Tab-separated table of C-alpha atoms and ligand atoms in Angstrom:
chain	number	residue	atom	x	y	z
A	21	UNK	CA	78.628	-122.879	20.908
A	22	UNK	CA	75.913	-120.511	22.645
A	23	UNK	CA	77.198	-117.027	22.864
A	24	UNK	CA	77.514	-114.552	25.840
A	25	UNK	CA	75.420	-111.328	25.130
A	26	UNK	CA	74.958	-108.435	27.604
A	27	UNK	CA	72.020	-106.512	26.363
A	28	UNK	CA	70.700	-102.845	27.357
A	29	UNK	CA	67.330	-101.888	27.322
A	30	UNK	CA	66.616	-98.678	27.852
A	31	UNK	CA	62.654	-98.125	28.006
A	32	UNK	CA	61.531	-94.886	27.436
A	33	UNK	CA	64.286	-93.416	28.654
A	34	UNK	CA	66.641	-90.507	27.190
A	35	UNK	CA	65.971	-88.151	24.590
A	36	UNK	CA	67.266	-88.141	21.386
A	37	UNK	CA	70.412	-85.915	21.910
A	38	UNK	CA	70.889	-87.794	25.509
A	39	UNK	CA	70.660	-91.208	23.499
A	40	UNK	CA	73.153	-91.124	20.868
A	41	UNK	CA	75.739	-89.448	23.445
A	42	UNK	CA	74.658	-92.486	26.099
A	43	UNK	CA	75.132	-95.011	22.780
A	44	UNK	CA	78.713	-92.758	22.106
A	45	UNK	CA	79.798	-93.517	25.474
A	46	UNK	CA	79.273	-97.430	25.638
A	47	UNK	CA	81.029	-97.103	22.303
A	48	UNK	CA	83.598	-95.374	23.511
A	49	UNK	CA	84.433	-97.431	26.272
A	50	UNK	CA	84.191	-100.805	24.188
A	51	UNK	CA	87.134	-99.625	22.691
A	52	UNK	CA	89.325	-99.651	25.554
A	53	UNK	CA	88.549	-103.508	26.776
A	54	UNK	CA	88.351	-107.257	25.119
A	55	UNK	CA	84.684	-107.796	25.710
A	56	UNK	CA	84.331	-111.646	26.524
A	57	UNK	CA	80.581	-111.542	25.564
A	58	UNK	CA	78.661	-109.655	22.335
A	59	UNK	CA	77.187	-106.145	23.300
A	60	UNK	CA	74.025	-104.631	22.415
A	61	UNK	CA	72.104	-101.512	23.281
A	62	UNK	CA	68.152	-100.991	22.754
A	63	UNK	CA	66.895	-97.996	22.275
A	64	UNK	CA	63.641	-96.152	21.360
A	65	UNK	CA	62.683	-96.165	17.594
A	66	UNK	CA	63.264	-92.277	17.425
A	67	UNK	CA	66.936	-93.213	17.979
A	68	UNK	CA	67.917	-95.863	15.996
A	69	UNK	CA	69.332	-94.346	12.631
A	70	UNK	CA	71.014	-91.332	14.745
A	71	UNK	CA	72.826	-94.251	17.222
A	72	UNK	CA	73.572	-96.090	13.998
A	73	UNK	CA	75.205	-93.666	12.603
A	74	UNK	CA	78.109	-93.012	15.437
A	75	UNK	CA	78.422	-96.587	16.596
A	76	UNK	CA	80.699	-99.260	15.762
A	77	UNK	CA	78.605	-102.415	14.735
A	78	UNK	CA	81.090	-104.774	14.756
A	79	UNK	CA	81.559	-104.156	18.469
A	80	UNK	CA	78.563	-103.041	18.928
A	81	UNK	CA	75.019	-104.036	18.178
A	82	UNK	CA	72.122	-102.199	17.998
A	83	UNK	CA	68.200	-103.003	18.573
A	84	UNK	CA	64.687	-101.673	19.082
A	85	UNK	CA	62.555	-102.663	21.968
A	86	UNK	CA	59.511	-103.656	20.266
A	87	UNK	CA	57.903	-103.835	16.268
A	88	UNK	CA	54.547	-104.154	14.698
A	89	UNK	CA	53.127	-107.664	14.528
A	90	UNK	CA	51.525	-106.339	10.462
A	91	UNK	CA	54.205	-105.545	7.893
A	92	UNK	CA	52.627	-101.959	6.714
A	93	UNK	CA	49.436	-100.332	6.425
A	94	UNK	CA	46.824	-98.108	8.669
A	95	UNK	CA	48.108	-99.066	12.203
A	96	UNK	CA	48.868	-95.214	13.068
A	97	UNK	CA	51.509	-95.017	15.652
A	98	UNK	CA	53.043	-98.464	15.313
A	99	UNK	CA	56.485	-99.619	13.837
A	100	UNK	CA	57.155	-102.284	11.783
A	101	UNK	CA	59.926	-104.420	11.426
A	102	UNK	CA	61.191	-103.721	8.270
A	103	UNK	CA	60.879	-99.681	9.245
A	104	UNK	CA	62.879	-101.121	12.061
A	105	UNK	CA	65.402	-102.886	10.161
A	106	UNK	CA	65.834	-99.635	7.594
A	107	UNK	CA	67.163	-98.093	10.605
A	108	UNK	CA	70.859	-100.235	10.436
A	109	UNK	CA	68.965	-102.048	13.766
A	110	UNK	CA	69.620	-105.470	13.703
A	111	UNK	CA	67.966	-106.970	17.082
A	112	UNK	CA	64.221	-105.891	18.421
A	113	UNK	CA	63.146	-107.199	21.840
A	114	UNK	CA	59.852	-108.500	21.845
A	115	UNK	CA	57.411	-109.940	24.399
A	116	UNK	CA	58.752	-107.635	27.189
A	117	UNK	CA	56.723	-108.197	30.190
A	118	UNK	CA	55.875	-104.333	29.672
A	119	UNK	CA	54.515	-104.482	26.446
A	120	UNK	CA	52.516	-107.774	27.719
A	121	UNK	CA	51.287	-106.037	30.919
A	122	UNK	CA	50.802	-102.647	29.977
A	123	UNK	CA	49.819	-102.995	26.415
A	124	UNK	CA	48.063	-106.327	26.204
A	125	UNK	CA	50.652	-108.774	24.404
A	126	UNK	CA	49.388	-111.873	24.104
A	127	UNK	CA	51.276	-115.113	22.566
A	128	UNK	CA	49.017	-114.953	19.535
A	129	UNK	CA	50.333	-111.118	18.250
A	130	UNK	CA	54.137	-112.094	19.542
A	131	UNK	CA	53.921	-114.806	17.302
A	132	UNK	CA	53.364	-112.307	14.154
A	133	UNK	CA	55.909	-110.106	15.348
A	134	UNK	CA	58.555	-113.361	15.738
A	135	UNK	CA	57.449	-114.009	11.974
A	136	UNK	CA	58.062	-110.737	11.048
A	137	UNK	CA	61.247	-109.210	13.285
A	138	UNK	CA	62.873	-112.914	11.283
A	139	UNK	CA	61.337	-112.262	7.752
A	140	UNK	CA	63.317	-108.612	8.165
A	141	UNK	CA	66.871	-109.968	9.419
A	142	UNK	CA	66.060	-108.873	12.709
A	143	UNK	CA	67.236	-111.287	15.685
A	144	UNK	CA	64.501	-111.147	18.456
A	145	UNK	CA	65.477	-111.160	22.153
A	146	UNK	CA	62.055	-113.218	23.181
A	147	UNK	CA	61.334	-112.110	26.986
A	148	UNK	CA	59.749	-114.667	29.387
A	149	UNK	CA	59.303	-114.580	32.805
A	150	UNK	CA	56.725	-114.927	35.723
A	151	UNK	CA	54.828	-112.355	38.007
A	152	UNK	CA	55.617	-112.669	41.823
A	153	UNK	CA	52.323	-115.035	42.709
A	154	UNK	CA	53.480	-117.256	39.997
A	155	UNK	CA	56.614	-117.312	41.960
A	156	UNK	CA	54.842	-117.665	45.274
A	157	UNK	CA	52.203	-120.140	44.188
A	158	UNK	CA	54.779	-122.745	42.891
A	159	UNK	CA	53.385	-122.692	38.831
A	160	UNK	CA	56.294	-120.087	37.623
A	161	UNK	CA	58.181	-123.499	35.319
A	162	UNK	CA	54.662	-124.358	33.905
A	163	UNK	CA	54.461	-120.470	32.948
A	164	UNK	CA	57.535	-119.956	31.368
A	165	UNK	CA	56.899	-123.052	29.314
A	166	UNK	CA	53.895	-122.353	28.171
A	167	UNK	CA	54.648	-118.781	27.597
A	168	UNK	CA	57.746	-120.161	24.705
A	169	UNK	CA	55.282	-123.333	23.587
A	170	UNK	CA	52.807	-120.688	22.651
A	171	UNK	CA	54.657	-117.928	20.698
A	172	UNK	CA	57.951	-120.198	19.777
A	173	UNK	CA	57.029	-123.294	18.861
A	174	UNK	CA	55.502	-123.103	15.774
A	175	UNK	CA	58.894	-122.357	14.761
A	176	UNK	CA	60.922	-124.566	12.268
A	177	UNK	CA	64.292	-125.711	14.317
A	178	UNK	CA	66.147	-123.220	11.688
A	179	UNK	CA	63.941	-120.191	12.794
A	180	UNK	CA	63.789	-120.958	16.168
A	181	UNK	CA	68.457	-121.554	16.612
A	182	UNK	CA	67.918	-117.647	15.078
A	183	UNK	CA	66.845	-116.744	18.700
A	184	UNK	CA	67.867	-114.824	21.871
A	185	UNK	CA	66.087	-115.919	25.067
A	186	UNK	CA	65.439	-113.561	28.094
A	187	UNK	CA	64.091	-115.125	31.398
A	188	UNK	CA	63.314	-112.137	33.077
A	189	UNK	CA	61.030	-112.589	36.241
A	190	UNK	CA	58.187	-109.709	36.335
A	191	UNK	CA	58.966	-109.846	40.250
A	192	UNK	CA	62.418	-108.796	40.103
A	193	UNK	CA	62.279	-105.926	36.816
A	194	UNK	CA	63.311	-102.639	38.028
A	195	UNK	CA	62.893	-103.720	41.923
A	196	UNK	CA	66.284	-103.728	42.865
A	197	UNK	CA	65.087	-107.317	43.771
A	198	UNK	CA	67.126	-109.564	41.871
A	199	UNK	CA	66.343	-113.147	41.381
A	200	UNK	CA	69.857	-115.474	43.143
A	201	UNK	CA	72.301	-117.055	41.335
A	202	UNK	CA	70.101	-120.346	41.583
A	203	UNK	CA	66.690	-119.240	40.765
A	204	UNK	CA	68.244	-117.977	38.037
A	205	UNK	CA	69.838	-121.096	37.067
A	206	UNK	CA	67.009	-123.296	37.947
A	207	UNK	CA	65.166	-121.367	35.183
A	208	UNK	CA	67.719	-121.466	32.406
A	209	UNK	CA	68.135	-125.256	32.918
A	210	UNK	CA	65.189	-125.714	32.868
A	211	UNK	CA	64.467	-123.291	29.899
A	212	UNK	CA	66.779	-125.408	28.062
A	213	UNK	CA	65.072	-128.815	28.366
A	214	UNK	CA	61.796	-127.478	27.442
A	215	UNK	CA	63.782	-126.448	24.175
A	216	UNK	CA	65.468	-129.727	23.682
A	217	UNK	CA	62.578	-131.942	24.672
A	218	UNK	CA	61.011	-129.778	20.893
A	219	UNK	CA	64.285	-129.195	19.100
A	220	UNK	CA	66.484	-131.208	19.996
A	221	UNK	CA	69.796	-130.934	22.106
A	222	UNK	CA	72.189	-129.224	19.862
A	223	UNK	CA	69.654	-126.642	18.852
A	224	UNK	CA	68.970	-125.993	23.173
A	225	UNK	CA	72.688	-125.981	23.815
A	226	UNK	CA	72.914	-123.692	21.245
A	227	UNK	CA	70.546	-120.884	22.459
A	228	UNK	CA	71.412	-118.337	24.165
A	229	UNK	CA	69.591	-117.142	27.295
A	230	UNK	CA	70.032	-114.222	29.330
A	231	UNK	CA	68.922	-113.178	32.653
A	232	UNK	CA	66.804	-109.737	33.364
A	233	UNK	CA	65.876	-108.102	36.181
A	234	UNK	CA	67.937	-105.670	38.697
A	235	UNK	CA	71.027	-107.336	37.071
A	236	UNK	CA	74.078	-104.514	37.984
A	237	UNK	CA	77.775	-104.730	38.362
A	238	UNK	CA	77.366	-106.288	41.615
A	239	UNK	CA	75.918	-109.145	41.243
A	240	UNK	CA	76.284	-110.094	37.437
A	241	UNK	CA	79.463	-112.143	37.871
A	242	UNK	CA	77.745	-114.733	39.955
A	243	UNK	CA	74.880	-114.905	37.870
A	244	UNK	CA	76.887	-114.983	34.839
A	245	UNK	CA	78.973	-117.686	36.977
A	246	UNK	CA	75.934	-120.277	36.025
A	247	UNK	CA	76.312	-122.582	33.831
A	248	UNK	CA	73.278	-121.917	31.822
A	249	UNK	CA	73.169	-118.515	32.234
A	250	UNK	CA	74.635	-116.848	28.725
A	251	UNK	CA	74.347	-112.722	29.758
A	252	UNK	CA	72.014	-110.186	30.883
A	253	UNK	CA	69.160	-108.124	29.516
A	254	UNK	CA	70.017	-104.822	31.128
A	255	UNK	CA	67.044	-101.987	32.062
A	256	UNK	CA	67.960	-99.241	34.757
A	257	UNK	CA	71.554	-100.063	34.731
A	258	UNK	CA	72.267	-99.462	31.048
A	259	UNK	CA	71.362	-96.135	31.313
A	260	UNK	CA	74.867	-95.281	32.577
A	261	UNK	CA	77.943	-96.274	30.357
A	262	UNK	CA	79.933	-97.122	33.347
A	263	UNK	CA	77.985	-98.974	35.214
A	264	UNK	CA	76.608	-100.690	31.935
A	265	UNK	CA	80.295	-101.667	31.181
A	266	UNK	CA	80.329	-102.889	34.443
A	267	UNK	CA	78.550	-105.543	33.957
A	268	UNK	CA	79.583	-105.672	30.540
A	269	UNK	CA	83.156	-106.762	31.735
A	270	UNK	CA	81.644	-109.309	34.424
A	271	UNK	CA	82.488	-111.916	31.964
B	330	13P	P1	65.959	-103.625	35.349
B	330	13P	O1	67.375	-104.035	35.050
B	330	13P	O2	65.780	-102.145	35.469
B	330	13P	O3	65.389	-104.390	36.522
B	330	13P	O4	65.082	-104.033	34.071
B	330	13P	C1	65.217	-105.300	33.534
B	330	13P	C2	64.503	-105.340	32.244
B	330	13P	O5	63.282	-105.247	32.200
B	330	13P	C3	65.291	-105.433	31.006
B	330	13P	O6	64.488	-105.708	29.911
């Protein structure tokens, strides 16, 4: 069975020293309480062996927000996956509508970085999601499916079950405008027909897929209420341990 995963994200946010005491705190807390759903924090590259190194990993995992899509070589700045994976990091997020937006992401590089992030043990949290005229204009299904078709689907059925999913709809990211309980849904279900119709039913049943996008301790019981909803991909709200856990212990 699909599991439950609440997921932070933190951005660019926090500095180093401010990061591994934020990643101390959601430690320390995870302690205290029988999480009902795998945790996971990502944080900036320049944090990832310090947060390693005071975190529990079996209650808590840990992730970057992005890798290379070339395994080494003159690309100054960038970070590969294996550089990622050196870290003690076992999850990057990739195809973040930031990174696709800001810094020109297409399906073609996010496939090389999907090759990669797997080739280095590294579970990807895939993002996915559709910009508010996409909403508006009816076409936000045919999006989303073509945005996993393109990157995913070149997968084998092995690679592909090695997956995390996040529908997270551009509209609602860090607008305090959250999607409801039934777009949401609409979108997972969905989400996990286009993956049976290619891989089969055990494989889509299997998946996990999160929601993202002004998800807070408010409103992430209902939308962790759905059916095909499996956990959140959490941006402003992870930033704080408590409210983080908050949502944390909405399942
Ligand atoms: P917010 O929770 O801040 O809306 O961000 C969602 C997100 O982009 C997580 O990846």
């Amino acid at each position: 069975m699909r599991k439950n995963i609440v997921a932070g994200n933190w951005k660019m946010n926090t500095t180093l020293p401010e990061g591994v005491a934020l990643a101390k705190a959601v430690n320390d807390a995870l302690k205290g309480v029988d999480a009902k759903c795998d945790v996971i924090i990502a944080a900036p590259f320049t944090h990832l062996a310090s947060i390693n190194e005071v975190i529990d990993k079996s209650k808590l995992g840990l992730g970057a927000e992005n890798c290379a899509d070339h395994v080494s070589g003159a690309y100054t700045g960038e970070v590969s996956a294996p550089m990622v994976a050196s870290t003690g990091a076992n999850y990057v997020i990739l195809g973040h509508s930031e990174r696709r937006q800001y810094y020109g992401e297409t399906s073609e590089t996010l496939k090389e970085k999907v090759n990669l992030a797997l080739a280095n043990n590294l579970t990807p949290i895939f993002c996915i999601g559709e910009v508010l005229e996409e909403r508006e204009n009816g076409t936000y299904l045919d999006v989303v499916k073509t945005q996993i078709e393109d990157a995913l689907f070149g997968l084998s059925a092995d690679d592909f079950s090695k997956l995390i999913l996040a529908y997270e709809p551009v509209w609602a990211i860090g607008t305090g405008k959250t999607a409801t309980d039934d777009q949401a849904e609409e979108m997972h279900a969905f989400i996990r027909n286009v993956i049976a119709g290619k891989y089969g039913n055990e494989v889509a049943e299997n998946t996990s897929i999160l929601y993202g996008g002004s998800c807070k301790p408010s409103n992430a019981k209902a939308l962790f209420a759905k059916p095909n909803v499996d956990g959140g991909l959490i941006g402003g709200a992870s930033l704080d341990a408590e409210s983080f856990m908050g949502i944390v212990t909405a399942f």
